[in-house]
Amino acid sequence: MIFWKLFYTFCKIGAFNFGGGYAMIALIQDEVVEKQAWMTAQEFTDIVAMSQMTPGPIGINVATYAGYTAVVNAGYDPWMGVMGAFLSSFSVILIPFVLMLLLAHYLLKHKNNKNLNNIFSSLRITVLGLIAAAALQLATPANFGSWSQSPLQLCLSLAIFLIVFLLSLKKKFSPVLLILLSGAVGLVVYGT
Amino acid sequence: MAGYFELFWSFFKIGCFTLGGGFAMIPLMEKELVQQKQWLSKEEFLDLLSLSQAMPGVFAVNMATSIGYRLRGKTGAVMSVLGNILMPILTILALALCFRYFRDNAVVESIFKGIRPCVVALIAAPVFTMAKNAGLNWRNCWIPLLAAALIWLLGVSPVLIIIIAGLGGFLYGRFINKKEAAA
């Protein structure tokens, strides 16, 4: 039953996400593309693109859209997909929400607890590896093109990747702008 | 004092106007909740901010939960979270429902062919931009490298890696690096 699996999967993702929106993209990617195979790497990449361009926390946007896509890909109609979307976003916030109500008081009192600080500094470093793995797993021929089928697409994709990567390191460029520009390049090169 | 609807409305506005993820919300929240409404002091806001970062989940939602809870208890937390995520969820759903009709369109596909490598780069870049804040150095850089290799090459679950990393951090401070932990 896909709804039960969605609930369980997104509860787990919410409960184990330490380290912000990109870490959550990594966890969602691992579950919905690699483990459950609810969608392809390409579909997931498109979802991330659209989640970047609409307002709100990216983790919520990706969870919502991925929940919708998982249900529709399983053969249900789009309105069941909408149910799946609400269920996924609800599930992803459920456990952190409950934990916050239970532990907020205690944690504020012990905010300098050294055991907690050790755990969090270890997690902060490890999460970098999770995000790197997600990027590697999304660098597929479907997303970049392949040498045998379209050398032009592969070369252009690598160029876009490098330029966007270097510009993002500078931080001044908003993701939305970079996505729009890359889309314009795609339109000009492939669309004409 | 903050009414339930006022809380909802404040977080609704914040949810509508943030592009680019949770951390983009911090300045908006600070302006709305600390400076304009004066529901929280600057210190309280910073305390709740670090609490929200420490908790698992979605950072912006954790902020809404902790601030709503602090101001008006459990109902306040529910109202704040609903306000914060309502518009984002409806927007992305509307987009999802529309995109069904355009997905196979040749023009849309050519646009997305340009966008996909850009998205992968946007996911790769935070690995490096976040590294400094995370405290990455030559002595601990094997940790993310090993984590990435285990996930990418062997298909190890990231959740398992999170659990091991948390446990490892705890044990390291407890038994190996007692002095530094105590300092």
mmCIF file of C-alpha atoms in Angstrom, chain A residues 14-19 22 24-25 27 30 35 42 45-46 48-51 53-57 60-61 64-65 68 78 85-86 89 93 96-97 99-101 103-104 107-108 111 114-115 118-120 122-126 128-133 135-138 143-144 153 157 160-161 164-165 168-169 178-179 182-183 186-187 190-191, chain B residues 15-16 18-19 21 25 47-48 51-52 54-58 60-62 65-66 69 74 77-78 81 85 88-89 91-93 95-97 99-100 107 110-131 134-136 140 143-144 147-148 151-152 157-159 161-163 165-166 169-170 173-174 181:
data_model
loop_
_atom_site.group_PDB
_atom_site.id
_atom_site.type_symbol
_atom_site.label_atom_id
_atom_site.label_comp_id
_atom_site.label_asym_id
_atom_site.label_seq_id
_atom_site.Cartn_x
_atom_site.Cartn_y
_atom_site.Cartn_z
ATOM 1 C CA GLY A 14 11.906 13.991 8.855
ATOM 2 C CA ALA A 15 13.220 12.253 11.945
ATOM 3 C CA PHE A 16 16.732 11.741 10.600
ATOM 4 C CA ASN A 17 17.341 14.988 8.741
ATOM 5 C CA PHE A 18 20.045 16.992 10.450
ATOM 6 C CA GLY A 19 21.569 19.763 8.380
ATOM 7 C CA TYR A 22 20.045 20.072 0.940
ATOM 8 C CA MET A 24 16.888 16.552 3.170
ATOM 9 C CA ILE A 25 17.094 16.444 -0.627
ATOM 10 C CA LEU A 27 17.621 11.704 2.158
ATOM 11 C CA ASP A 30 17.967 8.006 -1.489
ATOM 12 C CA LYS A 35 15.446 2.435 -2.478
ATOM 13 C CA GLN A 42 15.481 12.639 -13.911
ATOM 14 C CA THR A 45 15.837 16.394 -10.520
ATOM 15 C CA ASP A 46 12.910 18.170 -12.189
ATOM 16 C CA VAL A 48 14.048 19.768 -7.122
ATOM 17 C CA ALA A 49 14.223 22.416 -9.867
ATOM 18 C CA MET A 50 10.577 23.373 -9.426
ATOM 19 C CA SER A 51 10.865 23.269 -5.633
ATOM 20 C CA MET A 53 11.555 28.168 -7.882
ATOM 21 C CA THR A 54 8.426 28.200 -5.726
ATOM 22 C CA PRO A 55 8.298 29.873 -2.296
ATOM 23 C CA GLY A 56 8.779 28.016 0.955
ATOM 24 C CA PRO A 57 11.222 25.641 2.639
ATOM 25 C CA ILE A 60 8.636 20.774 2.310
ATOM 26 C CA ASN A 61 8.343 21.552 -1.394
ATOM 27 C CA THR A 64 5.116 17.473 -1.275
ATOM 28 C CA TYR A 65 5.919 17.100 -4.967
ATOM 29 C CA TYR A 68 2.413 13.444 -5.424
ATOM 30 C CA PRO A 78 -3.920 12.958 -9.827
ATOM 31 C CA ALA A 85 1.343 15.118 -1.390
ATOM 32 C CA PHE A 86 -0.469 16.228 1.764
ATOM 33 C CA SER A 89 4.420 16.904 3.874
ATOM 34 C CA ILE A 93 7.110 17.358 9.877
ATOM 35 C CA PRO A 96 10.290 16.831 14.556
ATOM 36 C CA PHE A 97 7.092 18.644 15.605
ATOM 37 C CA LEU A 99 9.987 16.123 19.506
ATOM 38 C CA MET A 100 10.043 19.908 19.649
ATOM 39 C CA LEU A 101 6.992 20.058 21.922
ATOM 40 C CA LEU A 103 12.078 18.472 24.306
ATOM 41 C CA ALA A 104 12.163 22.242 23.664
ATOM 42 C CA LEU A 107 17.114 21.471 25.396
ATOM 43 C CA LEU A 108 16.886 25.228 26.015
ATOM 44 C CA LYS A 111 21.929 24.209 25.466
ATOM 45 C CA LYS A 114 28.838 18.818 25.749
ATOM 46 C CA ASN A 115 27.520 15.382 24.743
ATOM 47 C CA ASN A 118 29.707 16.473 20.209
ATOM 48 C CA ILE A 119 26.858 14.645 18.486
ATOM 49 C CA PHE A 120 25.887 17.712 16.473
ATOM 50 C CA SER A 122 29.866 15.005 14.143
ATOM 51 C CA LEU A 123 26.528 15.162 12.303
ATOM 52 C CA ARG A 124 27.293 18.503 10.675
ATOM 53 C CA ILE A 125 30.444 17.082 9.078
ATOM 54 C CA THR A 126 28.880 13.766 8.051
ATOM 55 C CA LEU A 128 28.352 16.965 3.818
ATOM 56 C CA GLY A 129 29.055 13.424 2.604
ATOM 57 C CA LEU A 130 25.330 12.703 2.316
ATOM 58 C CA ILE A 131 24.808 15.730 0.105
ATOM 59 C CA ALA A 132 27.862 14.874 -2.036
ATOM 60 C CA ALA A 133 26.497 11.348 -2.559
ATOM 61 C CA ALA A 135 24.816 15.005 -6.230
ATOM 62 C CA LEU A 136 26.861 12.055 -7.544
ATOM 63 C CA GLN A 137 23.760 9.870 -7.789
ATOM 64 C CA LEU A 138 21.908 12.544 -9.756
ATOM 65 C CA ASN A 143 20.278 14.264 -16.596
ATOM 66 C CA PHE A 144 23.479 15.099 -18.471
ATOM 67 C CA GLN A 153 24.233 17.700 -24.779
ATOM 68 C CA SER A 157 25.606 19.906 -19.529
ATOM 69 C CA ILE A 160 26.425 24.390 -17.256
ATOM 70 C CA PHE A 161 27.317 22.227 -14.261
ATOM 71 C CA VAL A 164 26.680 27.043 -11.940
ATOM 72 C CA PHE A 165 28.872 25.221 -9.431
ATOM 73 C CA SER A 168 27.165 29.082 -6.372
ATOM 74 C CA LEU A 169 30.412 28.938 -4.427
ATOM 75 C CA LEU A 178 20.737 30.274 -12.104
ATOM 76 C CA ILE A 179 17.873 27.873 -12.890
ATOM 77 C CA SER A 182 20.142 27.456 -17.497
ATOM 78 C CA GLY A 183 16.585 26.942 -18.725
ATOM 79 C CA GLY A 186 18.444 24.874 -22.889
ATOM 80 C CA LEU A 187 15.615 26.569 -24.770
ATOM 81 C CA TYR A 190 17.807 22.414 -27.875
ATOM 82 C CA GLY A 191 14.549 24.159 -28.706
ATOM 83 C CA GLY B 15 6.075 31.397 4.007
ATOM 84 C CA CYS B 16 4.847 33.274 0.946
ATOM 85 C CA THR B 18 10.826 33.193 0.968
ATOM 86 C CA LEU B 19 12.483 31.772 -2.056
ATOM 87 C CA GLY B 21 14.952 27.544 1.457
ATOM 88 C CA MET B 25 13.518 33.022 6.222
ATOM 89 C CA ASP B 47 17.987 30.600 21.381
ATOM 90 C CA LEU B 48 15.024 29.236 19.414
ATOM 91 C CA LEU B 51 17.261 24.901 19.005
ATOM 92 C CA SER B 52 15.578 24.653 15.595
ATOM 93 C CA ALA B 54 19.677 21.171 16.414
ATOM 94 C CA MET B 55 16.337 19.434 15.959
ATOM 95 C CA PRO B 56 15.841 17.059 13.049
ATOM 96 C CA GLY B 57 13.450 17.981 10.245
ATOM 97 C CA VAL B 58 12.848 21.097 8.199
ATOM 98 C CA ALA B 60 11.871 26.705 8.835
ATOM 99 C CA VAL B 61 9.116 24.451 10.174
ATOM 100 C CA ASN B 62 11.102 23.910 13.368
ATOM 101 C CA THR B 65 7.010 25.161 15.832
ATOM 102 C CA SER B 66 9.339 26.482 18.516
ATOM 103 C CA TYR B 69 4.925 26.922 21.059
ATOM 104 C CA LYS B 74 0.612 23.643 21.382
ATOM 105 C CA ALA B 77 2.709 25.773 17.331
ATOM 106 C CA VAL B 78 0.095 24.161 15.065
ATOM 107 C CA VAL B 81 3.387 25.655 11.184
ATOM 108 C CA ILE B 85 3.659 25.731 4.956
ATOM 109 C CA PRO B 88 4.257 26.670 -0.318
ATOM 110 C CA ILE B 89 2.309 23.380 -0.418
ATOM 111 C CA THR B 91 1.887 26.497 -4.899
ATOM 112 C CA ILE B 92 3.973 23.399 -5.532
ATOM 113 C CA LEU B 93 0.818 21.272 -5.864
ATOM 114 C CA LEU B 95 2.603 23.434 -10.320
ATOM 115 C CA ALA B 96 2.610 19.626 -10.098
ATOM 116 C CA LEU B 97 -0.937 19.425 -11.461
ATOM 117 C CA PHE B 99 3.195 20.207 -15.186
ATOM 118 C CA ARG B 100 1.421 16.945 -16.096
ATOM 119 C CA VAL B 107 9.869 23.162 -25.649
ATOM 120 C CA SER B 110 14.469 21.472 -23.993
ATOM 121 C CA ILE B 111 14.278 23.952 -21.105
ATOM 122 C CA PHE B 112 14.647 21.140 -18.584
ATOM 123 C CA LYS B 113 17.601 19.694 -20.456
ATOM 124 C CA GLY B 114 19.379 22.926 -19.578
ATOM 125 C CA ILE B 115 18.062 23.021 -16.016
ATOM 126 C CA ARG B 116 18.996 19.476 -14.903
ATOM 127 C CA PRO B 117 22.790 19.877 -14.786
ATOM 128 C CA CYS B 118 22.227 23.229 -13.065
ATOM 129 C CA VAL B 119 20.190 21.530 -10.315
ATOM 130 C CA VAL B 120 22.884 18.900 -9.770
ATOM 131 C CA ALA B 121 25.438 21.720 -9.427
ATOM 132 C CA LEU B 122 23.158 23.517 -6.947
ATOM 133 C CA ILE B 123 23.118 20.349 -4.832
ATOM 134 C CA ALA B 124 26.898 19.824 -5.138
ATOM 135 C CA ALA B 125 27.880 23.389 -4.195
ATOM 136 C CA PRO B 126 26.588 23.375 -0.575
ATOM 137 C CA VAL B 127 29.004 20.531 0.179
ATOM 138 C CA PHE B 128 31.742 23.135 -0.136
ATOM 139 C CA THR B 129 29.956 26.286 1.028
ATOM 140 C CA MET B 130 28.761 24.524 4.190
ATOM 141 C CA ALA B 131 32.146 22.912 4.903
ATOM 142 C CA ALA B 134 30.518 22.553 9.725
ATOM 143 C CA GLY B 135 34.122 22.688 10.983
ATOM 144 C CA LEU B 136 35.639 20.551 8.260
ATOM 145 C CA ASN B 140 38.091 14.976 9.903
ATOM 146 C CA ILE B 143 34.267 11.307 7.565
ATOM 147 C CA PRO B 144 32.210 12.916 4.753
ATOM 148 C CA ALA B 147 30.035 8.589 4.109
ATOM 149 C CA ALA B 148 29.703 9.634 0.448
ATOM 150 C CA ILE B 151 26.248 5.660 0.036
ATOM 151 C CA TRP B 152 27.328 6.107 -3.567
ATOM 152 C CA SER B 157 21.425 3.944 3.856
ATOM 153 C CA PRO B 158 22.086 7.612 4.770
ATOM 154 C CA VAL B 159 19.864 7.124 7.817
ATOM 155 C CA ILE B 161 25.154 6.714 8.501
ATOM 156 C CA ILE B 162 23.438 9.506 10.456
ATOM 157 C CA ILE B 163 22.879 7.119 13.384
ATOM 158 C CA ALA B 165 27.816 9.495 13.051
ATOM 159 C CA GLY B 166 25.726 10.664 16.005
ATOM 160 C CA GLY B 169 30.401 11.890 17.966
ATOM 161 C CA PHE B 170 29.007 10.984 21.379
ATOM 162 C CA GLY B 173 33.710 13.107 23.166
ATOM 163 C CA ARG B 174 33.042 10.679 25.987
ATOM 164 C CA ALA B 181 34.968 18.089 25.350
#
